[in-house]
Short mmCIF file of C-alpha atoms in Angstrom, two decimals:
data_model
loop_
_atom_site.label_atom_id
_atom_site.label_comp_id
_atom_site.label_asym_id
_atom_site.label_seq_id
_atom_site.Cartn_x
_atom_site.Cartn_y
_atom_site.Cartn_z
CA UNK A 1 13.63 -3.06 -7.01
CA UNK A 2 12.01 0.43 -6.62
CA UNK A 3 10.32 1.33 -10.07
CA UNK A 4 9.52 4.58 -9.35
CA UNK A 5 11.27 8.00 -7.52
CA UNK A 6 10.10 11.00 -5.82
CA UNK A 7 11.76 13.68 -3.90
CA UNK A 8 11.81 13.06 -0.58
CA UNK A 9 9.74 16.26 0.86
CA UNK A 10 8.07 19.45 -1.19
CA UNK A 11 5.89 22.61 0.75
CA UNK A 12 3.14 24.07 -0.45
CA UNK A 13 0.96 27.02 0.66
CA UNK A 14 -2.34 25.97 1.83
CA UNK A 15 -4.95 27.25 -1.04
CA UNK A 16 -2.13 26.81 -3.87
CA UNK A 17 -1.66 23.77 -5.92
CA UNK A 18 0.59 21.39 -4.85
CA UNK A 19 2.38 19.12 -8.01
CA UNK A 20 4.07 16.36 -6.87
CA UNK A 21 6.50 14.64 -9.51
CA UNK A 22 7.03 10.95 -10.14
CA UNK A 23 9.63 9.58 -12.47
CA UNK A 24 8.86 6.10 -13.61
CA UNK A 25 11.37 5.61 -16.42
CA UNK A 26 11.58 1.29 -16.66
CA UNK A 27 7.72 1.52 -16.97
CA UNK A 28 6.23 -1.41 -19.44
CA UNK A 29 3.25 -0.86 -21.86
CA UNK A 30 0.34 -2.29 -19.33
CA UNK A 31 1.88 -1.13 -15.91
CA UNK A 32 0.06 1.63 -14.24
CA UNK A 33 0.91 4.38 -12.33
CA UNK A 34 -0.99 4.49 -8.59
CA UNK A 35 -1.34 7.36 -5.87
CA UNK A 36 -1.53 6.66 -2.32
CA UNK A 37 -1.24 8.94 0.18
CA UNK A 38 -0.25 8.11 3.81
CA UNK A 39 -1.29 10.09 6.96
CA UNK A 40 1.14 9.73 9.71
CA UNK A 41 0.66 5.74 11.06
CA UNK A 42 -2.45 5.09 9.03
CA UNK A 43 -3.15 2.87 6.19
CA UNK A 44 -2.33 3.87 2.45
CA UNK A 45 -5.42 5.77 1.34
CA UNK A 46 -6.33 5.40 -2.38
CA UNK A 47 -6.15 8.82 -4.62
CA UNK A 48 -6.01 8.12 -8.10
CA UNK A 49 -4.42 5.83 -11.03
CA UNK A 50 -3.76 5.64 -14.73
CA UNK A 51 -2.36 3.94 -17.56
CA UNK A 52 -1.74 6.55 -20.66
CA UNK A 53 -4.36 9.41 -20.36
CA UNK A 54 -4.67 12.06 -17.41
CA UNK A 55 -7.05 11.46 -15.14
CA UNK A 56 -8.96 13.52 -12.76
CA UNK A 57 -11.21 12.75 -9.53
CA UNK A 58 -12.63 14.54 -6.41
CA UNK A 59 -9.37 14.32 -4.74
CA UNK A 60 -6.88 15.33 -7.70
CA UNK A 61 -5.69 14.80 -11.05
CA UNK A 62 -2.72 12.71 -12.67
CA UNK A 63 -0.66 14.22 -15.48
CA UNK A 64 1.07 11.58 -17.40
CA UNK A 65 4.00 12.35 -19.94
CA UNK A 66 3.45 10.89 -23.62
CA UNK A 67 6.76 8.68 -23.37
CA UNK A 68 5.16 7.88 -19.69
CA UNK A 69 8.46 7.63 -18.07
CA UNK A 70 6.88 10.57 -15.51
CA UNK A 71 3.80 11.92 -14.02
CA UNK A 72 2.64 14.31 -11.87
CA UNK A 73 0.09 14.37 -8.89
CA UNK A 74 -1.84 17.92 -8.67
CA UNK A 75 -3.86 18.59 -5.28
CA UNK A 76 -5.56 21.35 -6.85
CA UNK A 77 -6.14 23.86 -3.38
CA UNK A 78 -4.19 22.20 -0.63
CA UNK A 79 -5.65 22.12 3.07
CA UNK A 80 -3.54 21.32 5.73
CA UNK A 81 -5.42 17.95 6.14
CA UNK A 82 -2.84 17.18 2.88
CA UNK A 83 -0.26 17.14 4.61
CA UNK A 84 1.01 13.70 4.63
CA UNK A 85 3.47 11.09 3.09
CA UNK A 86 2.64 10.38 -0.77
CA UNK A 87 3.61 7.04 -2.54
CA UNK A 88 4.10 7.09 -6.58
CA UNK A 89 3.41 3.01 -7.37
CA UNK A 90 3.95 1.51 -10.64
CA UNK A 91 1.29 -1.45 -10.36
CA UNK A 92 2.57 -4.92 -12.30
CA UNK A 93 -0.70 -7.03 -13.17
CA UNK A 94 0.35 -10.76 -13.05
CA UNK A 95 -2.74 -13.45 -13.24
CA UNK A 96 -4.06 -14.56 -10.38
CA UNK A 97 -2.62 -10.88 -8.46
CA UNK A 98 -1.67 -7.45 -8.97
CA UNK A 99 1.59 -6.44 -6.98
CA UNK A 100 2.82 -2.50 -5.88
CA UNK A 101 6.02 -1.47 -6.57
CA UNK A 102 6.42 1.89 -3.78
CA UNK A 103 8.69 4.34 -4.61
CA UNK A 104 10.47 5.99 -1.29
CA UNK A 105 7.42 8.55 -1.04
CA UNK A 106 7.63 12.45 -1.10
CA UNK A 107 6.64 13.94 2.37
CA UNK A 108 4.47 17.01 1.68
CA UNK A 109 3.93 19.60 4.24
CA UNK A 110 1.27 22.33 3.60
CA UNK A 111 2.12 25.41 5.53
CA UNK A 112 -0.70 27.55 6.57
CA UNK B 1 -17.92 -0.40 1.62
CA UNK B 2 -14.43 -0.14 0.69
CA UNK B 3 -13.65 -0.98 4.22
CA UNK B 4 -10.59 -3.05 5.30
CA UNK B 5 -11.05 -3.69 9.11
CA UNK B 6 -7.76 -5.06 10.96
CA UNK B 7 -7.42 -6.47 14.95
CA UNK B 8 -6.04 -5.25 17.07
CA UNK B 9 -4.49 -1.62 16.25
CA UNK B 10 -1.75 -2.11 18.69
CA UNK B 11 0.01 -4.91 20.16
CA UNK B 12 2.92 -5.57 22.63
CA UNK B 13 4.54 -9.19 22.89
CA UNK B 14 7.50 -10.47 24.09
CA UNK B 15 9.89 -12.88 21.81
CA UNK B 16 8.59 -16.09 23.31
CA UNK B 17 5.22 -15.16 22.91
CA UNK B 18 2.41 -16.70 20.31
CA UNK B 19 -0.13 -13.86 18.93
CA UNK B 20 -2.09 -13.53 15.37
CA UNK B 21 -3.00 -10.40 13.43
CA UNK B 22 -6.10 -10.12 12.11
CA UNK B 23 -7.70 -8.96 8.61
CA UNK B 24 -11.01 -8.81 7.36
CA UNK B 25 -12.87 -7.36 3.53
CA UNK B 26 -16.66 -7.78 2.63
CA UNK B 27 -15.86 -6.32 -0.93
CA UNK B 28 -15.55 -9.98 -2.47
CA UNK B 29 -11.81 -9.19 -3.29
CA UNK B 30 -10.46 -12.36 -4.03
CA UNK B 31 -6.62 -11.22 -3.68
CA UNK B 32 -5.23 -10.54 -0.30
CA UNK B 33 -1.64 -8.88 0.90
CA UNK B 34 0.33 -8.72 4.23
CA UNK B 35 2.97 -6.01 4.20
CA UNK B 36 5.19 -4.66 6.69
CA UNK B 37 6.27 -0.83 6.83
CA UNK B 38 9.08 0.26 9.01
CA UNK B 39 9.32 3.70 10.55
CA UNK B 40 10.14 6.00 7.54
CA UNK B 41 9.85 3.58 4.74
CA UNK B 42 7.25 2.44 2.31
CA UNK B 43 5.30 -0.67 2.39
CA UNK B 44 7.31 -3.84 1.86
CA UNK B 45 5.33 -6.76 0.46
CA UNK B 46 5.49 -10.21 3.09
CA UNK B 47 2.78 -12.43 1.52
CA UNK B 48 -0.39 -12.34 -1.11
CA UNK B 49 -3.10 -14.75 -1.44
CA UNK B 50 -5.12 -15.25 -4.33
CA UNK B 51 -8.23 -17.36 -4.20
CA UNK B 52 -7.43 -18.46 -0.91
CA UNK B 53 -3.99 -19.73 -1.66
CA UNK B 54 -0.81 -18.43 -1.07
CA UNK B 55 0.99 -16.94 -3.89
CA UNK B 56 3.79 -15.46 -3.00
CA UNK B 57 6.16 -15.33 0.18
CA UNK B 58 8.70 -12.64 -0.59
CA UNK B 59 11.51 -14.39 1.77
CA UNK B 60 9.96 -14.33 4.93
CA UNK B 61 11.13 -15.82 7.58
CA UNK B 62 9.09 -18.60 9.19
CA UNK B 63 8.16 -16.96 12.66
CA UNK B 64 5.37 -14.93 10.23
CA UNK B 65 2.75 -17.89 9.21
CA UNK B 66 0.21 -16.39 7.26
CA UNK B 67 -3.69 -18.12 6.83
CA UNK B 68 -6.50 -16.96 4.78
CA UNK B 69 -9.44 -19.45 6.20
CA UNK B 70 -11.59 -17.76 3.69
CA UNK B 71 -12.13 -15.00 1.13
CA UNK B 72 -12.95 -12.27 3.95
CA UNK B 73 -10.39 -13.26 6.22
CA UNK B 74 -6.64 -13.21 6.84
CA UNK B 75 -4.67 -14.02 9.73
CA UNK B 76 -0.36 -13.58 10.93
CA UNK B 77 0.32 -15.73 13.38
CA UNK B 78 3.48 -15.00 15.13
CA UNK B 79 5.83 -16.83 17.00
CA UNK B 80 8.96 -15.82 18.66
CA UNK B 81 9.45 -12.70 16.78
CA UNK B 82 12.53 -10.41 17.20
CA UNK B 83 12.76 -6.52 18.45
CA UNK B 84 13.97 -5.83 15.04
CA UNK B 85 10.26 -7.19 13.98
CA UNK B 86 8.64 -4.34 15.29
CA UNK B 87 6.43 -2.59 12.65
CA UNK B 88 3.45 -1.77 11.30
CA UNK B 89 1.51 -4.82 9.33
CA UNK B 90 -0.38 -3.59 7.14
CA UNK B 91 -3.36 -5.65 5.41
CA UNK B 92 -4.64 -4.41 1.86
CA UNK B 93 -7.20 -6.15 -0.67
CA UNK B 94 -8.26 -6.22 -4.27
CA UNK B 95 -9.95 -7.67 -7.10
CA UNK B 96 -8.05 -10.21 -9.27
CA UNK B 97 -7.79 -10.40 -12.96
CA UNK B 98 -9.19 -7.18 -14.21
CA UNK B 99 -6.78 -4.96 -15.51
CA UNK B 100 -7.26 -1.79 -13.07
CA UNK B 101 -7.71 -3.03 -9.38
CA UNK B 102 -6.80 -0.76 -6.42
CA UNK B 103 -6.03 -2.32 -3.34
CA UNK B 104 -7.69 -1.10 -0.28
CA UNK B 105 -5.27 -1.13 2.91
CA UNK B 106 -6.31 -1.49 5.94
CA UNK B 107 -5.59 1.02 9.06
CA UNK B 108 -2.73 -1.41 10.16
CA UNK B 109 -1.63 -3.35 13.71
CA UNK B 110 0.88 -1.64 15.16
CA UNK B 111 2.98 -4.31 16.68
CA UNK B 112 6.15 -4.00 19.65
CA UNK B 113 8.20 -6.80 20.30
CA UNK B 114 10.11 -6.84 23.63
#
């Protein structure tokens, strides 16, 4: 019951931005969109979430279409430390829990 | 501290075997998750616990027994797992009722049945 999808793999040039797209077209009024990012074996690692507006943090920022049915994550100068698996999540609050949807991930690779 | 700690980081058993996975959060999260991510794949969801009680078991089976003794901890026992149960188990935490929590995942046990 995957809510979201993401290509499976993208390059980027270290230095250059790298936009990673997310298309999250059954999305409901309060669900919000989550980045995690997954470095090969490691835990998820937290990058950034919204509900309507763009957002923007030290790591990167989240582009979010009006109709919200897609967004984009933007790593604004890519290092190779980057490179790893990224997860688009639609988040579904219930009360006593919040629960992830993952989509399949994008693998990015930044090439030196 | 956004730290979640888990024990051990690897772990080898064989299918008769008895072993538990530990988890542990000092952020006074109140929710707690289990998942289990196969080579390649995302996260899959195996258990939460909310308030110390278990909310949801997404159809596992019953050789994963999951225990929260208290709102820092959470345990996986195991008992005569498969080969096919080989993963990572991943433990993640977060705040309950507001309407923006993150959960924080742990580095993960990295488990190998034989």
């Amino acid at each position: 019951d995957a809510k979201t999808t993401q290509p499976p793999s993208m390059d980027c040039a270290e230095g250059r931005a790298a936009n990673l797209p997310c298309n999250h077209s059954t999305i409901s009024g309060n669900e919000y969109v989550y980045w995690y990012r997954q470095i090969h074996s490691q835990g998820p690692q937290y990058i950034i979430h919204g509900l309507k507006n763009n957002e923007t943090n030290e790591m990167a920022s989240l582009i979010i279409t009006e109709d919200r049915k897609s967004s984009t994550l933007i790593l604004p100068h890519a290092t190779l430390r980057d490179t790893a698996v990224y997860y688009c999540i639609v988040r579904v609050a219930f009360r006593l829990r919040n629960q992830f949807y993952f989509g399949t991930g994008t693998s990015l690779t930044v090439i030196p | 501290d956004t730290e979640v700690t888990q024990t051990p980081k690897h772990l080898v058993m064989g299918m008769t075997n008895k072993k538990s996975l530990k988890c542990e959060q000092h952020m006074g999260h109140r929710a707690m998750y289990w998942y289990k991510q196969k080579a390649k794949k995302p996260p899959e969801l195996m258990f939460v616990y909310s308030y110390e009680k278990l909310s949801i078991n997404e159809s596992v089976p019953s050789r994963f027994s999951p225990e929260c003794p208290n709102s820092s901890l959470l345990n996986l026992h195991l008992h005569a797992l498969q080969p096919e149960d080989s993963a990572l188990y991943l433990c993640a935490s977060s705040q309950v009722g507001t309407k923006s929590d993150t959960q924080y995942f742990g580095p993960g046990t990295r488990l190998t049945v034989l």
